[in-house]
Amino acid sequence: MMSLEHMSRLLFRQSVSLRSMTAASMRLMQSRTMCNAKDDVKSQEASEEAPTLSEEPADPTQSTVTINGKVCRSPKEANTNLITFLEWSDMEKRKKIIDIPYFVGGSYLRVTFADPASATGRNSFTGICIARSNKGLGSVFTLRNVMRGVAVEKMFELYSPGLIEIQVLKLERRNKAKLYYLREKPLRYSSVKENMTPVDSGGKLLKYRRARGEPA
């Protein structure tokens, strides 16, 4: 039989274990309550700082377009859609950085462009313009030349940030706007000297602009 002293020891141990379990559960409940209170405060602060739906967002573009001397600050003023308005704005900004001269298919050009692989960080390509596509911000033109006995064609984006300079060496106009027929001709018809000296084409430029109804 179990002695009275042994039974009292067992009861004492059980009471101690119950007290420790109760204290641990109380601490756990207190920590959970504090965490919930902190979360409530954070959510309340976030809801106070969050903008309401009634607030109008600021215009991130702040783009402008000049049409006939009038500065238009919105697509509605320019009488066009948003995409076209932003394209026109980017084109105007690009024209302030680089001079885009007048040229057509058949003109001789020298294009200087950024080249990270070059020691100077830039490179140039000289050739005859065999095609030009005017599609707003996506306008492109193609130059053709003969290098080491091989015909080379290079396409450039007219409003690309990588272009540094576009120089018209000789302003010419052929019977066709696209000179793709040069691909079937002997290479001598596509050959342009890399060190070609620019030719004064002021008279031709004035004539072409008058024919198009553009100001001189």
Backbone as JSON, one array per atom type, in Angstrom:
{
  "sequence": "MMSLEHMSRLLFRQSVSLRSMTAASMRLMQSRTMCNAKDDVKSQEASEEAPTLSEEPADPTQSTVTINGKVCRSPKEANTNLITFLEWSDMEKRKKIIDIPYFVGGSYLRVTFADPASATGRNSFTGICIARSNKGLGSVFTLRNVMRGVAVEKMFELYSPGLIEIQVLKLERRNKAKLYYLREKPLRYSSVKENMTPVDSGGKLLKYRRARGEPA",
  "N": [[0.84, -1.2, 0.0], [0.32, 2.32, -0.61], [2.09, 4.78, 1.04], [1.19, 7.46, 3.28], [2.84, 9.66, 3.18], [4.06, 9.38, 0.69], [1.87, 9.71, -1.03], [1.2, 12.34, -0.51], [3.4, 13.65, -1.59], [3.08, 13.09, -4.32], [0.68, 14.43, -4.86], [1.52, 17.04, -4.39], [3.4, 17.42, -6.45], [1.72, 17.22, -8.7], [0.1, 19.45, -8.31], [1.99, 21.48, -8.58], [2.76, 21.15, -11.26], [0.33, 21.7, -12.53], [0.04, 24.39, -11.85], [2.24, 25.51, -13.21], [1.54, 24.94, -15.87], [-0.79, 26.43, -16.08], [0.22, 29.03, -15.75], [1.86, 29.22, -18.01], [-0.04, 29.02, -20.06], [-1.47, 31.35, -19.57], [0.48, 33.31, -20.11], [0.82, 32.83, -22.85], [-1.71, 33.51, -23.84], [-1.74, 36.23, -23.21], [0.36, 37.18, -24.84], [-0.7, 36.65, -27.38], [-2.9, 38.34, -27.35], [-1.63, 40.85, -27.23], [-0.3, 40.85, -29.71], [-2.47, 40.79, -31.49], [-3.57, 43.26, -30.87], [-1.54, 44.99, -31.75], [-1.59, 44.42, -34.51], [-4.12, 45.39, -35.14], [-3.75, 48.11, -34.69], [-1.82, 48.71, -36.66], [-3.23, 48.11, -39.02], [-5.24, 50.01, -38.82], [-3.75, 52.4, -39.01], [-2.72, 52.08, -41.59], [-5.06, 52.14, -43.09], [-5.82, 54.75, -42.62], [-3.76, 56.16, -43.87], [-3.97, 55.34, -46.51], [-5.0, 56.39, -49.78], [-8.18, 57.71, -50.67], [-10.83, 56.57, -52.85], [-11.93, 58.67, -54.16], [-9.99, 60.51, -54.71], [-8.16, 62.05, -57.32], [-5.8, 60.69, -59.55], [-2.47, 61.91, -60.16], [-1.21, 63.31, -63.22], [1.15, 61.44, -64.84], [2.63, 61.87, -67.12], [2.6, 64.51, -68.31], [2.87, 65.58, -70.87], [3.37, 67.49, -73.86], [2.28, 68.83, -77.0], [3.02, 70.53, -79.96], [1.08, 72.09, -82.29], [0.68, 73.69, -85.23], [1.77, 76.0, -84.07], [0.4, 76.11, -81.68], [0.31, 75.09, -78.35], [-0.51, 72.02, -77.17], [-1.86, 70.33, -74.46], [-3.18, 68.02, -73.91], [-4.75, 65.04, -75.24], [-7.29, 65.69, -76.17], [-7.18, 68.42, -76.77], [-5.38, 68.28, -78.86], [-6.87, 66.93, -80.65], [-6.83, 64.1, -81.03], [-6.04, 60.61, -80.28], [-4.92, 59.06, -77.16], [-2.57, 57.46, -77.41], [-1.42, 58.27, -79.87], [-1.01, 60.94, -79.24], [0.95, 60.79, -77.2], [3.02, 59.66, -78.7], [3.56, 61.72, -80.56], [4.46, 63.64, -78.77], [6.82, 62.44, -77.76], [8.29, 62.38, -80.13], [8.68, 65.11, -80.64], [10.26, 65.79, -78.43], [12.51, 64.29, -79.03], [13.4, 65.51, -81.38], [14.39, 67.85, -80.39], [16.76, 67.08, -79.34], [18.33, 65.8, -81.3], [19.16, 66.72, -84.63], [17.02, 66.17, -87.22], [17.33, 65.8, -90.45], [15.97, 66.69, -93.72], [15.32, 64.14, -96.0], [15.11, 61.76, -98.67], [14.24, 58.67, -100.37], [17.03, 57.48, -102.09], [18.83, 59.38, -101.38], [22.12, 60.18, -100.13], [23.52, 59.22, -97.12], [25.11, 59.69, -93.92], [25.24, 58.07, -90.97], [25.65, 58.42, -87.57], [25.95, 56.49, -84.72], [25.34, 55.14, -81.42], [27.63, 52.79, -80.09], [28.37, 50.33, -78.04], [30.37, 48.4, -78.23], [32.45, 49.59, -79.53], [35.61, 51.33, -79.28], [35.47, 54.07, -78.95], [32.86, 54.36, -78.27], [31.02, 54.95, -80.16], [29.86, 54.66, -83.58], [29.77, 54.69, -87.19], [27.85, 54.7, -90.22], [27.76, 54.71, -93.67], [25.8, 55.22, -96.54], [23.46, 54.62, -99.24], [20.14, 55.69, -99.18], [17.7, 53.4, -99.37], [15.12, 52.97, -98.67], [12.42, 54.42, -96.88], [10.28, 54.68, -94.19], [7.56, 56.31, -92.97], [6.13, 56.3, -90.08], [5.25, 57.67, -87.76], [6.35, 57.53, -84.44], [7.51, 55.1, -84.9], [8.99, 55.29, -87.23], [11.26, 54.32, -89.79], [14.36, 53.88, -91.61], [16.38, 52.66, -94.3], [19.72, 51.96, -95.1], [22.09, 51.31, -97.7], [25.13, 49.84, -98.71], [28.35, 48.94, -100.07], [30.69, 46.83, -98.75], [33.88, 45.66, -98.62], [33.44, 44.14, -100.91], [30.95, 43.04, -100.44], [27.49, 43.42, -100.3], [25.84, 45.45, -97.98], [23.19, 46.08, -95.82], [21.58, 48.29, -93.62], [19.26, 48.95, -91.13], [17.71, 51.72, -89.57], [16.13, 53.21, -86.77], [14.27, 56.1, -86.9], [13.74, 57.83, -84.76], [15.24, 56.82, -82.72], [16.86, 56.6, -79.54], [19.49, 55.86, -79.71], [20.69, 57.01, -81.91], [23.05, 59.39, -82.94], [23.81, 61.32, -84.82], [22.55, 62.43, -87.95], [23.55, 62.82, -91.11], [23.19, 64.41, -94.16], [24.69, 63.62, -97.03], [24.37, 63.86, -99.76], [21.63, 65.06, -101.39], [19.25, 63.35, -103.04], [16.77, 62.25, -105.4], [14.98, 59.55, -106.61], [13.17, 57.84, -109.27], [11.54, 56.03, -108.04], [10.23, 55.49, -104.76], [11.09, 53.42, -103.16], [14.08, 51.75, -103.31], [14.6, 49.05, -103.88], [15.27, 47.66, -106.09], [17.95, 47.87, -106.47], [19.14, 45.71, -105.35], [19.19, 43.78, -107.24], [20.88, 44.76, -109.07], [24.25, 45.4, -110.36], [27.01, 45.6, -108.01], [28.29, 48.04, -108.08], [26.43, 50.04, -108.35], [25.45, 50.44, -105.85], [27.48, 51.28, -104.3], [29.09, 53.42, -102.03], [31.34, 55.91, -101.05], [33.09, 55.82, -97.98], [34.31, 58.07, -96.9], [33.02, 60.18, -98.1], [32.54, 63.46, -99.29], [30.33, 65.96, -98.13], [27.77, 67.26, -100.23], [26.58, 70.36, -101.38], [23.24, 70.77, -101.17], [21.3, 72.66, -101.16], [19.72, 74.02, -103.08], [18.25, 71.92, -104.28], [16.9, 70.98, -102.05], [15.25, 73.15, -101.43], [13.68, 73.14, -103.72], [12.39, 70.62, -103.55], [10.91, 70.96, -101.21], [9.21, 73.05, -101.89], [7.75, 71.77, -103.87], [6.33, 70.0, -102.31], [4.78, 71.7, -100.93], [5.76, 72.76, -98.59], [7.16, 75.03, -96.13], [9.99, 77.09, -96.93]],
  "CA": [[0.0, 0.0, 0.0], [1.06, 3.58, -0.72], [2.12, 5.48, 2.32], [0.6, 8.8, 3.27], [3.88, 10.62, 2.77], [4.25, 9.25, -0.76], [0.7, 10.28, -1.68], [1.29, 13.81, -0.39], [4.4, 14.11, -2.56], [2.48, 13.04, -5.66], [-0.28, 15.53, -4.97], [2.27, 18.29, -4.47], [3.97, 17.51, -7.79], [0.63, 17.49, -9.64], [-0.33, 20.84, -8.15], [3.03, 22.34, -9.16], [2.68, 21.06, -12.72], [-0.86, 22.43, -12.96], [0.31, 25.82, -11.74], [3.15, 25.92, -14.3], [0.78, 24.92, -17.11], [-1.71, 27.57, -16.07], [1.0, 30.25, -15.97], [2.29, 29.24, -19.41], [-1.19, 29.34, -20.9], [-1.78, 32.76, -19.38], [1.46, 34.11, -20.86], [0.52, 32.67, -24.27], [-2.9, 34.3, -24.16], [-1.36, 37.64, -23.17], [1.15, 37.51, -26.03], [-1.61, 36.68, -28.52], [-3.71, 39.56, -27.24], [-0.79, 41.99, -27.6], [-0.07, 40.79, -31.16], [-3.7, 41.2, -32.16], [-3.73, 44.7, -30.69], [-0.59, 45.65, -32.65], [-2.09, 44.28, -35.88], [-5.26, 46.29, -35.3], [-3.23, 49.47, -34.79], [-1.18, 48.85, -37.97], [-4.26, 48.15, -40.06], [-5.93, 51.29, -38.72], [-2.86, 53.42, -39.56], [-2.65, 51.9, -43.04], [-6.32, 52.6, -43.68], [-5.84, 56.21, -42.57], [-2.8, 56.7, -44.84], [-4.33, 54.97, -47.88], [-5.84, 57.4, -50.42], [-9.55, 57.33, -50.95], [-11.11, 56.4, -54.27], [-12.38, 59.93, -54.74], [-8.84, 61.31, -55.1], [-7.78, 61.9, -58.72], [-4.35, 60.48, -59.67], [-1.74, 62.94, -60.9], [-0.81, 62.94, -64.57], [2.59, 61.16, -64.79], [3.31, 62.18, -68.38], [2.75, 65.95, -68.48], [3.39, 65.74, -72.22], [2.8, 68.56, -74.67], [2.47, 68.73, -78.44], [2.83, 71.81, -80.63], [0.42, 71.94, -83.58], [0.45, 75.01, -85.84], [2.14, 77.04, -83.12], [-0.4, 76.01, -80.47], [0.77, 74.05, -77.43], [-1.62, 71.18, -76.71], [-1.46, 69.59, -73.26], [-4.01, 66.83, -73.76], [-5.2, 64.51, -76.53], [-8.5, 66.38, -76.61], [-6.77, 69.67, -77.41], [-4.72, 67.94, -80.12], [-7.87, 66.25, -81.48], [-6.31, 62.77, -81.36], [-6.14, 59.68, -79.16], [-3.84, 59.16, -76.18], [-1.34, 56.84, -77.91], [-0.84, 59.16, -80.88], [-0.56, 62.15, -78.55], [2.22, 60.5, -76.54], [4.03, 59.48, -79.74], [3.93, 63.05, -81.05], [5.24, 64.31, -77.73], [8.17, 61.85, -77.76], [8.96, 62.81, -81.36], [9.12, 66.5, -80.46], [11.38, 65.79, -77.49], [13.68, 63.73, -79.72], [13.87, 66.49, -82.35], [15.15, 68.87, -79.67], [18.07, 66.52, -78.99], [19.06, 65.5, -82.53], [18.62, 67.35, -85.82], [16.58, 65.19, -88.21], [17.25, 66.56, -91.71], [15.06, 66.22, -94.76], [15.93, 63.25, -96.99], [14.18, 60.83, -99.31], [14.9, 57.51, -100.96], [18.02, 57.87, -103.1], [19.8, 60.3, -100.78], [23.31, 59.59, -99.52], [23.53, 59.61, -95.72], [26.07, 59.14, -92.97], [24.56, 57.99, -89.68], [26.5, 58.12, -86.41], [25.1, 55.87, -83.7], [26.05, 54.62, -80.25], [28.1, 51.41, -80.23], [29.14, 49.99, -76.83], [31.52, 47.55, -78.55], [33.52, 50.41, -80.09], [36.48, 51.96, -78.29], [35.0, 55.44, -78.74], [31.47, 54.35, -77.86], [30.16, 55.31, -81.28], [30.25, 54.15, -84.88], [29.05, 55.37, -88.26], [27.56, 53.9, -91.41], [27.47, 55.55, -94.83], [25.15, 54.45, -97.59], [22.36, 55.22, -99.98], [18.85, 55.37, -98.57], [16.88, 52.64, -100.33], [13.73, 52.93, -98.21], [12.07, 55.2, -95.69], [8.89, 54.45, -93.78], [7.13, 57.32, -92.02], [5.05, 55.78, -89.25], [5.3, 58.31, -86.46], [7.49, 57.17, -83.6], [8.1, 53.88, -85.45], [9.58, 55.54, -88.55], [12.56, 53.68, -90.01], [14.95, 54.04, -92.94], [17.39, 51.63, -94.57], [20.87, 52.37, -95.91], [22.76, 50.21, -98.4], [26.47, 50.15, -99.18], [29.18, 47.77, -100.38], [31.87, 46.79, -97.88], [34.75, 44.53, -98.93], [32.84, 43.33, -101.95], [29.69, 42.46, -99.99], [26.44, 44.42, -100.09], [25.39, 45.49, -96.59], [22.05, 46.96, -95.56], [21.38, 48.53, -92.19], [18.03, 49.69, -90.86], [17.77, 52.59, -88.41], [14.9, 53.85, -86.3], [14.5, 57.54, -87.05], [13.67, 58.51, -83.46], [15.9, 55.99, -81.72], [17.82, 57.32, -78.68], [20.85, 55.46, -80.03], [21.23, 57.82, -83.0], [23.78, 60.58, -82.5], [23.79, 62.33, -85.89], [22.16, 62.03, -89.31], [24.12, 63.81, -92.02], [22.85, 64.22, -95.57], [25.86, 63.88, -97.87], [23.88, 64.29, -101.07], [20.18, 64.91, -101.47], [18.85, 62.84, -104.36], [15.46, 61.62, -105.48], [14.85, 58.64, -107.75], [11.81, 57.7, -109.78], [10.79, 55.2, -107.1], [10.53, 55.78, -103.36], [11.83, 52.27, -102.65], [15.14, 51.38, -104.24], [14.93, 47.64, -103.69], [15.78, 47.1, -107.34], [19.42, 47.86, -106.43], [19.59, 44.38, -104.93], [19.37, 42.97, -108.44], [21.84, 45.44, -109.93], [25.66, 45.21, -109.97], [27.35, 46.24, -106.74], [28.8, 49.4, -108.25], [25.31, 50.98, -108.22], [25.16, 50.61, -104.42], [28.72, 51.62, -103.61], [29.23, 54.8, -101.57], [32.59, 56.07, -100.33], [32.91, 56.09, -96.55], [34.77, 59.43, -96.62], [32.39, 61.05, -99.09], [32.39, 64.85, -98.86], [28.95, 66.42, -98.32], [27.5, 68.12, -101.39], [25.57, 71.37, -101.07], [21.98, 70.44, -101.84], [20.32, 73.66, -100.75], [18.78, 74.28, -104.16], [17.35, 70.78, -104.42], [16.04, 70.93, -100.87], [14.22, 74.18, -101.6], [12.79, 72.69, -104.79], [11.57, 69.53, -103.05], [9.96, 71.47, -100.22], [8.18, 73.81, -102.6], [6.88, 70.81, -104.54], [5.48, 69.39, -101.29], [4.0, 72.73, -100.27], [6.32, 73.03, -97.28], [7.88, 76.31, -96.08], [11.42, 77.0, -97.26]],
  "C": [[0.87, 1.25, 0.0], [0.96, 4.33, 0.6], [1.54, 6.88, 2.16], [1.6, 9.85, 2.8], [4.09, 10.59, 1.26], [3.08, 9.88, -1.52], [0.75, 11.81, -1.62], [2.31, 14.38, -1.38], [3.84, 14.13, -3.98], [1.5, 14.18, -5.87], [0.43, 16.88, -5.1], [2.86, 18.5, -5.86], [2.9, 17.85, -8.83], [0.17, 18.95, -9.55], [0.69, 21.81, -8.75], [2.96, 22.34, -10.69], [1.47, 21.8, -13.25], [-0.65, 23.93, -12.9], [1.21, 26.31, -12.88], [2.43, 25.94, -15.64], [-0.17, 26.1, -17.2], [-0.97, 28.87, -16.34], [1.45, 30.36, -17.42], [1.15, 29.6, -20.34], [-1.59, 30.8, -20.77], [-0.82, 33.66, -20.16], [1.19, 34.03, -22.37], [-0.68, 33.51, -24.68], [-2.58, 35.79, -24.16], [-0.58, 38.05, -24.41], [0.27, 37.57, -27.28], [-2.46, 37.94, -28.51], [-2.91, 40.79, -27.66], [-0.53, 42.02, -29.1], [-1.3, 41.24, -31.93], [-3.91, 42.71, -32.04], [-2.79, 45.48, -31.61], [-1.06, 45.59, -34.1], [-3.25, 45.22, -36.14], [-4.78, 47.73, -35.47], [-2.6, 49.71, -36.16], [-2.21, 48.95, -39.08], [-5.02, 49.47, -40.04], [-5.07, 52.42, -39.3], [-2.78, 53.32, -41.08], [-3.92, 52.4, -43.72], [-6.42, 54.12, -43.66], [-4.92, 56.82, -43.61], [-3.2, 56.39, -46.27], [-5.23, 56.03, -48.49], [-7.23, 56.85, -50.7], [-9.76, 57.24, -52.45], [-11.52, 57.7, -54.94], [-11.22, 60.81, -55.19], [-8.46, 61.02, -56.54], [-6.28, 61.72, -58.82], [-3.71, 61.58, -60.49], [-1.31, 62.41, -62.25], [0.7, 62.69, -64.59], [3.33, 61.61, -66.04], [3.61, 63.66, -68.51], [3.37, 66.25, -69.85], [2.67, 66.87, -72.93], [3.13, 68.32, -76.13], [2.16, 70.09, -79.05], [2.27, 71.56, -82.03], [0.08, 73.32, -84.1], [0.71, 76.14, -84.85], [1.36, 77.01, -81.82], [0.09, 74.84, -79.63], [-0.44, 73.31, -76.88], [-1.12, 70.32, -75.55], [-2.29, 68.34, -73.02], [-4.41, 66.32, -75.13], [-6.44, 65.21, -77.07], [-8.15, 67.69, -77.31], [-6.11, 69.4, -78.76], [-5.64, 67.22, -81.09], [-7.35, 64.89, -81.97], [-6.47, 61.87, -80.15], [-4.89, 59.76, -78.3], [-2.52, 58.61, -76.73], [-0.65, 57.74, -78.93], [-0.31, 60.43, -80.24], [0.79, 61.93, -77.88], [3.34, 60.28, -77.55], [4.5, 60.82, -80.29], [4.8, 63.78, -80.04], [6.67, 63.77, -77.68], [8.96, 62.27, -79.0], [9.47, 64.24, -81.23], [10.3, 66.59, -79.5], [12.65, 65.29, -78.16], [14.26, 64.74, -80.72], [14.64, 67.62, -81.68], [16.55, 68.4, -79.32], [18.93, 66.3, -80.23], [18.37, 66.16, -83.71], [18.28, 66.26, -86.84], [16.39, 65.92, -89.53], [16.23, 65.95, -92.67], [15.84, 65.34, -95.73], [14.86, 62.3, -97.5], [14.96, 59.63, -99.83], [15.79, 57.91, -102.12], [19.06, 58.81, -102.56], [20.97, 59.52, -100.17], [23.43, 60.12, -98.09], [24.72, 59.01, -94.99], [25.43, 59.22, -91.59], [25.57, 57.61, -88.61], [25.6, 57.63, -85.28], [25.96, 55.34, -82.57], [26.38, 53.15, -80.45], [28.94, 51.05, -79.01], [30.37, 49.14, -77.11], [32.69, 48.34, -79.11], [34.34, 51.05, -78.98], [36.03, 53.37, -77.96], [33.55, 55.51, -78.29], [30.5, 54.73, -78.95], [30.71, 54.72, -82.57], [29.42, 54.87, -85.93], [28.87, 54.41, -89.44], [27.13, 54.85, -92.51], [26.84, 54.7, -95.92], [24.07, 55.25, -98.28], [21.05, 54.76, -99.36], [17.98, 54.67, -99.61], [15.42, 52.56, -99.9], [13.58, 53.8, -96.98], [10.59, 55.03, -95.42], [8.54, 55.45, -92.7], [5.9, 56.82, -91.27], [5.14, 56.35, -87.83], [6.55, 57.93, -85.69], [8.18, 55.91, -84.1], [8.7, 54.06, -86.83], [10.97, 54.93, -88.64], [13.06, 54.03, -91.41], [16.1, 53.05, -93.07], [18.47, 52.19, -95.48], [21.54, 51.14, -96.5], [24.12, 50.69, -98.89], [27.2, 48.83, -99.45], [30.44, 47.86, -99.54], [32.64, 45.5, -98.14], [34.1, 43.56, -99.92], [31.52, 42.68, -101.58], [28.69, 43.58, -99.75], [25.9, 44.31, -98.66], [24.25, 46.49, -96.48], [21.84, 47.07, -94.06], [20.15, 49.4, -92.01], [18.17, 50.47, -89.56], [16.36, 53.07, -88.06], [15.14, 55.35, -86.24], [14.54, 58.26, -85.71], [14.3, 57.68, -82.35], [16.85, 56.82, -80.86], [19.27, 56.96, -78.97], [21.48, 56.24, -81.17], [21.86, 59.09, -82.45], [23.7, 61.69, -83.55], [23.35, 61.69, -87.2], [22.62, 63.14, -90.24], [23.77, 63.45, -93.46], [24.07, 64.61, -96.4], [25.46, 64.4, -99.25], [22.39, 64.02, -101.14], [19.79, 64.53, -102.89], [17.45, 62.25, -104.27], [15.39, 60.8, -106.76], [13.39, 58.58, -108.2], [10.92, 56.9, -108.83], [11.21, 55.56, -105.67], [11.33, 54.66, -102.72], [12.83, 51.82, -103.7], [15.57, 49.93, -104.05], [15.48, 47.0, -104.96], [17.31, 47.09, -107.37], [19.96, 46.51, -106.0], [19.84, 43.46, -106.12], [20.41, 43.57, -109.39], [23.27, 45.11, -109.51], [26.0, 46.04, -108.73], [27.8, 47.69, -106.9], [27.68, 50.45, -108.13], [24.95, 51.26, -106.75], [26.37, 51.06, -103.63], [28.78, 53.11, -103.3], [30.53, 54.89, -100.78], [32.33, 56.45, -98.88], [33.3, 57.53, -96.21], [34.21, 60.43, -97.63], [32.19, 62.45, -98.51], [30.96, 65.31, -99.1], [28.84, 67.39, -99.48], [26.4, 69.09, -101.0], [24.31, 71.09, -101.88], [20.89, 71.43, -101.46], [19.28, 73.94, -101.82], [17.77, 73.16, -104.34], [16.39, 70.69, -103.24], [14.91, 71.94, -100.98], [13.2, 73.76, -102.65], [11.85, 71.59, -104.29], [10.51, 70.03, -102.06], [8.86, 72.29, -100.88], [7.21, 72.87, -103.32], [5.91, 70.15, -103.56], [4.62, 70.41, -100.57], [4.49, 73.07, -98.89], [7.04, 74.37, -97.29], [9.36, 76.12, -96.33], [12.27, 77.11, -96.01]]
}
